[in-house]
XYZ file of C-alpha atoms in Angstrom:
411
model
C -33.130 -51.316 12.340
C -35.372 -51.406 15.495
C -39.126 -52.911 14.954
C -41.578 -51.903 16.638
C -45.384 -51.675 16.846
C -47.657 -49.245 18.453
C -51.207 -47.845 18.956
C -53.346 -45.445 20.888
C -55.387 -46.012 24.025
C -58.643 -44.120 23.975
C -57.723 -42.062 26.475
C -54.374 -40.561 24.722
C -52.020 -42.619 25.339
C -49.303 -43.132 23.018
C -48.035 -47.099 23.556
C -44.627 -48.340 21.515
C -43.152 -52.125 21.295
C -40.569 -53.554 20.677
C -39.938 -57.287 21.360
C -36.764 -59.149 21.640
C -37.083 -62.367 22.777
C -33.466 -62.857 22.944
C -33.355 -61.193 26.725
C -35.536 -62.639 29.323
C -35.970 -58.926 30.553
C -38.222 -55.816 30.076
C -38.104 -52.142 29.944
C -40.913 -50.138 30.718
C -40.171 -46.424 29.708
C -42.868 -44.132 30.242
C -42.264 -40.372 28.964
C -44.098 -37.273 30.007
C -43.691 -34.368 27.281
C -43.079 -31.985 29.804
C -39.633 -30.143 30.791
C -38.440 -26.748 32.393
C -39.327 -25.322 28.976
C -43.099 -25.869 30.284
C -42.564 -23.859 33.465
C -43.373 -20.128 34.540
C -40.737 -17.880 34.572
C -41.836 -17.152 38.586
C -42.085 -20.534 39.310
C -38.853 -23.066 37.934
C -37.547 -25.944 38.918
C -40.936 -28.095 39.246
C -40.440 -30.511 36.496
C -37.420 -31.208 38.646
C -39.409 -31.670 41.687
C -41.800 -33.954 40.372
C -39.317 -36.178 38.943
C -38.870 -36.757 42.980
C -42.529 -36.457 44.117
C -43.075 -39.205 41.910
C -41.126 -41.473 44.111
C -42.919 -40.161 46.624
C -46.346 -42.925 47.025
C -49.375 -42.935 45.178
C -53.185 -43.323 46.536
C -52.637 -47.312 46.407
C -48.296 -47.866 46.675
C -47.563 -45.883 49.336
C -43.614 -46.804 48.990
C -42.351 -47.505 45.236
C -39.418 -49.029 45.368
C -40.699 -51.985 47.775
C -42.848 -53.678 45.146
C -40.372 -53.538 42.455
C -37.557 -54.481 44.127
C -39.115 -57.850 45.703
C -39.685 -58.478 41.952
C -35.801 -57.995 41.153
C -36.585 -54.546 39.194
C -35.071 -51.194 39.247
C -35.567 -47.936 38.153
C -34.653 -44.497 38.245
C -35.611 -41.013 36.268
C -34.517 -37.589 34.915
C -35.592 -34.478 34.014
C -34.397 -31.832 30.691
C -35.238 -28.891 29.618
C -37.649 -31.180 27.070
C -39.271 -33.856 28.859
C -39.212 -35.770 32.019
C -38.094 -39.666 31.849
C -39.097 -42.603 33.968
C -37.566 -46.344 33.544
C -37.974 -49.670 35.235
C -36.408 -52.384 33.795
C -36.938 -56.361 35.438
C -37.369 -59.707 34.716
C -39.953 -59.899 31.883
C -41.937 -62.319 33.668
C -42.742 -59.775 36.512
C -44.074 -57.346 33.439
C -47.372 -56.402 35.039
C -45.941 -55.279 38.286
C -44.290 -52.116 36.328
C -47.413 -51.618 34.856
C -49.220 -51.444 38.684
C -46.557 -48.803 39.587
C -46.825 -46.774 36.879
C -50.603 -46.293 36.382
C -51.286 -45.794 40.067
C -49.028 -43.389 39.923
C -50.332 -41.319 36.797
C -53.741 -41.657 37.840
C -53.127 -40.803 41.729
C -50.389 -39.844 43.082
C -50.078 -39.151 46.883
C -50.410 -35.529 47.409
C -49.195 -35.610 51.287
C -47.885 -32.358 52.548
C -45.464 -34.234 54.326
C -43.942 -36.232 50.894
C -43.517 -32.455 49.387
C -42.129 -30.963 52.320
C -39.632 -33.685 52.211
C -38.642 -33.641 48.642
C -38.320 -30.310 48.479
C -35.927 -30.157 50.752
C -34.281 -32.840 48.804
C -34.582 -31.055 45.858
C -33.106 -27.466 47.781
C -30.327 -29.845 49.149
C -29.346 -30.472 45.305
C -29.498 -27.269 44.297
C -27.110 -25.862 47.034
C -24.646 -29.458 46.468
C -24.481 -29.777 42.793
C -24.956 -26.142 41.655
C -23.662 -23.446 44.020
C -21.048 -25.488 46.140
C -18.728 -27.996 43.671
C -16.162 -26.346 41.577
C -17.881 -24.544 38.414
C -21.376 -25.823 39.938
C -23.196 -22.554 38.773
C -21.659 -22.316 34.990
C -25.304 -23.325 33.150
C -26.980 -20.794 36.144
C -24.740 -18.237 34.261
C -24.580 -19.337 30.937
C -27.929 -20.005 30.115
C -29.416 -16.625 30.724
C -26.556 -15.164 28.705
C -27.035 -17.180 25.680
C -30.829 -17.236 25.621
C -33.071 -13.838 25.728
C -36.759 -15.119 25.602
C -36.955 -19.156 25.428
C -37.073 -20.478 28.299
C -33.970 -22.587 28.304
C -32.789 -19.546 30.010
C -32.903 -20.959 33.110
C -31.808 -25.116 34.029
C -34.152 -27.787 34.577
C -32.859 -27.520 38.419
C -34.792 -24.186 38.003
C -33.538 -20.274 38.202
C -33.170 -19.853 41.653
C -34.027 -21.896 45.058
C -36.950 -19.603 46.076
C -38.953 -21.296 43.600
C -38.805 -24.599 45.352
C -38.927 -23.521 48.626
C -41.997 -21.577 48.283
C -44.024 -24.183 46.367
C -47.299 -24.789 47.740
C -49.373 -28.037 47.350
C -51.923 -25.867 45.090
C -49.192 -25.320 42.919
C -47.939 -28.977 42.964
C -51.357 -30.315 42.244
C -52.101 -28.019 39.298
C -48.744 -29.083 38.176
C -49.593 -32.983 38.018
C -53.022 -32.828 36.520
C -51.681 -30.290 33.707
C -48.950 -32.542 32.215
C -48.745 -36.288 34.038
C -51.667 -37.388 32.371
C -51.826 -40.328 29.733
C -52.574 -37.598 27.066
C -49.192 -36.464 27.017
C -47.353 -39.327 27.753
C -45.331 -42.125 25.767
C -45.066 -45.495 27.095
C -42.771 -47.533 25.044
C -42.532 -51.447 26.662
C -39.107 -53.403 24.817
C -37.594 -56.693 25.701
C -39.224 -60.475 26.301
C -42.794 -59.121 25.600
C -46.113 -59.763 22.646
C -47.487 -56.972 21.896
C -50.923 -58.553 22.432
C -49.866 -59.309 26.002
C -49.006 -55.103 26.299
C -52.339 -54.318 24.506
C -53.878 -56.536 27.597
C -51.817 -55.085 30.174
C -52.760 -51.146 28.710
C -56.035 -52.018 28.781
C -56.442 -53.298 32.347
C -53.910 -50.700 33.882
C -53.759 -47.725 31.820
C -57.111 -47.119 29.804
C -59.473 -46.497 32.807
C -57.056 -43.532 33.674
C -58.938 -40.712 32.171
C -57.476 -38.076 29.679
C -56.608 -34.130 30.573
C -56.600 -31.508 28.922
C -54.494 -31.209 25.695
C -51.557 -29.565 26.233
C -50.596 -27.079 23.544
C -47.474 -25.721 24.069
C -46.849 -22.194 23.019
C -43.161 -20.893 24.110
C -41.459 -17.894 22.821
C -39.018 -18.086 20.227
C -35.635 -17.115 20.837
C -34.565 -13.924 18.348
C -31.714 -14.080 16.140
C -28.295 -13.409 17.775
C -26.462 -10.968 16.120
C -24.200 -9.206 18.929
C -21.436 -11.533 20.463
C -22.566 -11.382 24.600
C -19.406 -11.380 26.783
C -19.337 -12.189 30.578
C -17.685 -13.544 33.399
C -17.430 -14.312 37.299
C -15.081 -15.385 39.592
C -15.182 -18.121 42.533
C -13.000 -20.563 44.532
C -12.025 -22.441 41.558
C -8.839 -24.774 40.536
C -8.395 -23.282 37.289
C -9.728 -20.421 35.081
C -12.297 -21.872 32.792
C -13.782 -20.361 29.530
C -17.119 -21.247 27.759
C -18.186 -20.608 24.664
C -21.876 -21.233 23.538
C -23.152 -20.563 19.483
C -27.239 -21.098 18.789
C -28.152 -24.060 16.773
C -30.352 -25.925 14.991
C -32.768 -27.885 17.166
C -32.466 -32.124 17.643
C -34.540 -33.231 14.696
C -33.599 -30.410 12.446
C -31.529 -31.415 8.877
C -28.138 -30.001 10.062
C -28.193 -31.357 13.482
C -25.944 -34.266 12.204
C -23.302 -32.447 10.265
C -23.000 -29.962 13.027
C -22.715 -33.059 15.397
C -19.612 -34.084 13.416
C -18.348 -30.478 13.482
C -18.303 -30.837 17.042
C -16.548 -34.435 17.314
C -13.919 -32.684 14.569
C -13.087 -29.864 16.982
C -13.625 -31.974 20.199
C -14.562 -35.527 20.588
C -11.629 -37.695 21.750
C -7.575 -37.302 21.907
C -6.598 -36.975 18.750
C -9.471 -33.846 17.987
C -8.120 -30.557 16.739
C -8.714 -28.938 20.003
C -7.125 -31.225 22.141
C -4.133 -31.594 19.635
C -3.309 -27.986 18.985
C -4.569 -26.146 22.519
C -4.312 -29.519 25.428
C -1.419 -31.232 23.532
C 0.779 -29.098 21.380
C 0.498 -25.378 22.934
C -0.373 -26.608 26.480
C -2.651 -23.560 26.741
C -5.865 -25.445 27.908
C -5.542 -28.150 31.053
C -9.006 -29.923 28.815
C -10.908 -28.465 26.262
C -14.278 -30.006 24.631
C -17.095 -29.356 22.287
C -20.552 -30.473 22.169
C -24.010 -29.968 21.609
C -27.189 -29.448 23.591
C -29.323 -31.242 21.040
C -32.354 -29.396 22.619
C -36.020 -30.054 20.567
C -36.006 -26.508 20.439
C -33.408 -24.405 18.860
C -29.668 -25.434 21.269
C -26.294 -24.509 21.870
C -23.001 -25.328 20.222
C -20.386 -25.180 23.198
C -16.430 -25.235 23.960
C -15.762 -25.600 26.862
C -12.127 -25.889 28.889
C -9.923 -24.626 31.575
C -7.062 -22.779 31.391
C -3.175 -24.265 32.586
C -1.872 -21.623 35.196
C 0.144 -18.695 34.427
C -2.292 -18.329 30.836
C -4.462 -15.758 30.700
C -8.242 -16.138 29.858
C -8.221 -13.499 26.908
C -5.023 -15.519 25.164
C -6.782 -18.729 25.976
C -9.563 -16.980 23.914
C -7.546 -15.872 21.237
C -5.845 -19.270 20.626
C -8.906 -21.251 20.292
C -10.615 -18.538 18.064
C -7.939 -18.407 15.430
C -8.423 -22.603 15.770
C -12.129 -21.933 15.348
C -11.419 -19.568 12.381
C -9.472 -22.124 10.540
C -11.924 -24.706 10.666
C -14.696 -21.961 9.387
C -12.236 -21.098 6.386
C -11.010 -24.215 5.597
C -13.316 -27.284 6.620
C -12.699 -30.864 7.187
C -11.531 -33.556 4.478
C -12.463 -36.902 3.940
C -10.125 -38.798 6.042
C -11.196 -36.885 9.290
C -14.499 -36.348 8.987
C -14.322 -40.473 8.452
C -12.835 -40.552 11.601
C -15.464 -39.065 13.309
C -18.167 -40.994 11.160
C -16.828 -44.194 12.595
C -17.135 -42.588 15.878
C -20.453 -41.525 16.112
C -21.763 -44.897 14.341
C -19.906 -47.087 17.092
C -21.649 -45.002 19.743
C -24.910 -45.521 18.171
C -24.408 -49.542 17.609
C -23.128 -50.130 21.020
C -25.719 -47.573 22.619
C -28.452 -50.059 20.991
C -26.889 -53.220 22.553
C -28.919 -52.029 25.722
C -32.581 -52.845 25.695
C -33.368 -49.783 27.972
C -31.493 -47.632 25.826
C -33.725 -48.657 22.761
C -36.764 -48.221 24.820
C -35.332 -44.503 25.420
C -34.757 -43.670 22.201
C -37.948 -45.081 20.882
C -39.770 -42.663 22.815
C -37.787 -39.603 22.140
C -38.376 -39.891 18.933
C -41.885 -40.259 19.037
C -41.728 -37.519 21.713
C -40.276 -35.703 18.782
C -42.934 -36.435 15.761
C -41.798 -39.681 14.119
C -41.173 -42.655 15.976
C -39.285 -43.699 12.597
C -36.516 -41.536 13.580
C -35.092 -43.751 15.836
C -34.027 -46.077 12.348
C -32.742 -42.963 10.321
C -29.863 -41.537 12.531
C -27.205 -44.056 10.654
C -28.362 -42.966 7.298
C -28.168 -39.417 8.427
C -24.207 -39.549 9.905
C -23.201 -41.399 6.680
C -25.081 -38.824 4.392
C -22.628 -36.167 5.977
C -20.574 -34.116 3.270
C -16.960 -32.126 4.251
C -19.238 -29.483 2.025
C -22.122 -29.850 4.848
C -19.691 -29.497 7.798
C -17.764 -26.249 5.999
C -21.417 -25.003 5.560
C -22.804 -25.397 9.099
C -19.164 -24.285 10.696
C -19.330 -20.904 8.068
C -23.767 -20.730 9.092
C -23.012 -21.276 12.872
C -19.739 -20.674 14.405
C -20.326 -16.755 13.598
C -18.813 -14.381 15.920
C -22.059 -12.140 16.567
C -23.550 -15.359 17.264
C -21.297 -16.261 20.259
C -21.868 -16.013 24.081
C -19.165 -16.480 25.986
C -18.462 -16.832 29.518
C -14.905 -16.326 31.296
C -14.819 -17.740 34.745
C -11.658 -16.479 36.919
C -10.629 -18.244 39.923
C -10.240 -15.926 42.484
């Protein structure tokens, strides 16, 4: 159970705390409720880029890391299709410095031609390294606007194609900023060797003269019902075949979300899961093979995922982990596996909370998400779990008509 306190600056800002007096460190995680979901379909990938501009100076801190790092902090950032993330975590005794960094930042950040001509070329540099030049870089450029129509999780938080970066215009970056960086739609959850009279102090002299924006209200398009399988597939300079398999979901928060996160650990978390026994181990048709979940806020994507040992073919590889799929559907899970995977979701959710930064993460997703109180609940939720529940989901989700999958041939 993870206690916390919070309240409301004047000017919209959400503040969370936790204290824990047993670390002589802090974490200062402050959350901006803005992803690639947010973005125009002409203009991606800026979410992305800000996660970078923000490094970039503000009006009084020209260089960001300097300050913290003389103070024996670090930090670092990333962006989703949900929201963007920033972290510092230092000695608790430095406290106030994070909170220096971070205001000047949200209330003026350095809008020098120069800092955006650099980053974006940082950010293009990415885009061409991580996504179009390793092995099976492109996969979510290609799998994303297969399984999604209308929301805009069509395209990846890196953004739908490098254009969009390259031709960004200060105009555009500044409209950006003061749209959704501003305290009004931000979370700043402070955790570790901290009062929460000493954060109220801190908020007040840092953060409250930083005036509010406009509300956000965000408006997105919801994604239609699937109810034609979508087939397609590419080829590239890869090692092996590789086939992906995405089903819609529930979103995060929803009330399945936990038995169809065991449905995935059944089929693929781990060694001795029914994929990796039956398709890796036993048939040697797959070289790896894994399921998972997005675990979007907005409706996700159930995924297999795996590549292919030479000399099988993508459409038997296809086959073979269909007729596993069907089984599951038809027959469920019992007791002593879905155990199993119970255990192994509660172990990664004790030792994920050992960390102080992770608590300070998950605090603020899930007051991102509606209820900071969620952040208690997930145990509850995993043990609640029924082999009825994960027959259910498998029978609601893993539908054929709802499938998109991808084959990708090396060539």
């Amino acid at each position: 159970m993870m206690h916390y306190e919070h309240f409301i600056l004047d000017n919209g800002l959400r503040v969370y705390v936790h204290e824990d007096h047993t670390t002589p460190m802090a974490a200062v995680n402050i959350l901006y409720n803005v992803g690639s979901r947010d973005e125009e379909e002409h203009r991606t990938g800026f979410a992305h880029l800000f996660e970078h501009l923000m490094f970039g100076g503000s009006q009084n801190i020209p260089a960001y890391d300097e300050p913290l790092q003389k103070v024996g902090g670090e930090n670092n950032a990333f962006t989703s299709p949900d929201l963007t993330n920033y972290y510092i975590t230092l000695p608790a005794v430095n406290l106030e410095t994070a909170f220096w960094l971070e205001s000047d930042r949200m209330m003026a950040l350095s809008f020098d031609p120069n800092v955006l001509d650099v980053q974006r070329k940082v950010v293009v540099e990415e885009f061409k390294q991580r996504y179009l030049s390793q092995p099976y870089g492109d996969v979510w450029l290609k799998l994303r606007p297969l399984a999604y129509q209308a929301h805009p999780y069509r395209w990846a938080p890196i953004g739908k194609e490098i254009s969009h970066i390259e031709n960004a215009i200060l105009d555009d970056v500044r409209a950006f900023f003061y749209k959704f960086y501003i305290p009004n739609n931000a979370i700043l959850v402070v955790a570790g060797h901290v009062t929460v009279e000493q954060v109220k102090a801190l908020c007040a002299k840092w953060f409250a003269p930083i005036p509010a924006g406009q509300a956000y209200v965000r408006q997105l398009p919801i994604e239609p019902t699937q109810t034609v399988a979508r087939f397609s597939e590419t080829t590239a300079p890869v090692p092996l075949d590789a086939l992906y398999k995405a089903w819609h979901t529930p979103a995060r928060y929803d009330a399945d979300f936990q038995p169809i996160e065991l449905l995935s650990d059944v089929l693929g978390r781990g060694k001795s899961s029914r994929l990796y026994q039956k398709l890796v181990k036993e048939e040697r048709i797959f070289n790896n093979l894994n399921a998972y979940m997005t675990s979007s806020l907005d409706p996700g994507l159930f995924v297999i995922q795996g590549n292919v040992n030479p000399g099988v073919a993508l459409e038997d590889a296809d086959a073979a982990l269909g007729q596993l799929v069907a089984d599951l559907v038809q027959n469920g899970t019992d007791e002593p596996e879905l155990s199993k995977v119970k255990n192994q979701a509660e172990a990664t959710l004790v030792f994920s909370e050992i960390e102080l930064l992770n608590r300070a993460m998950n605090l603020a997703f899930a007051a991102n998400a509606g209820d900071a109180e969620l952040v208690n609940q997930e145990s509850d939720k995993i043990q609640a779990v029924t082999t009825d529940d994960v027959r259910r989901v498998a029978q609601n989700i893993l539908r054929p008509e709802k499938c998109s999958t991808l084959y990708y041939r090396a060539g």
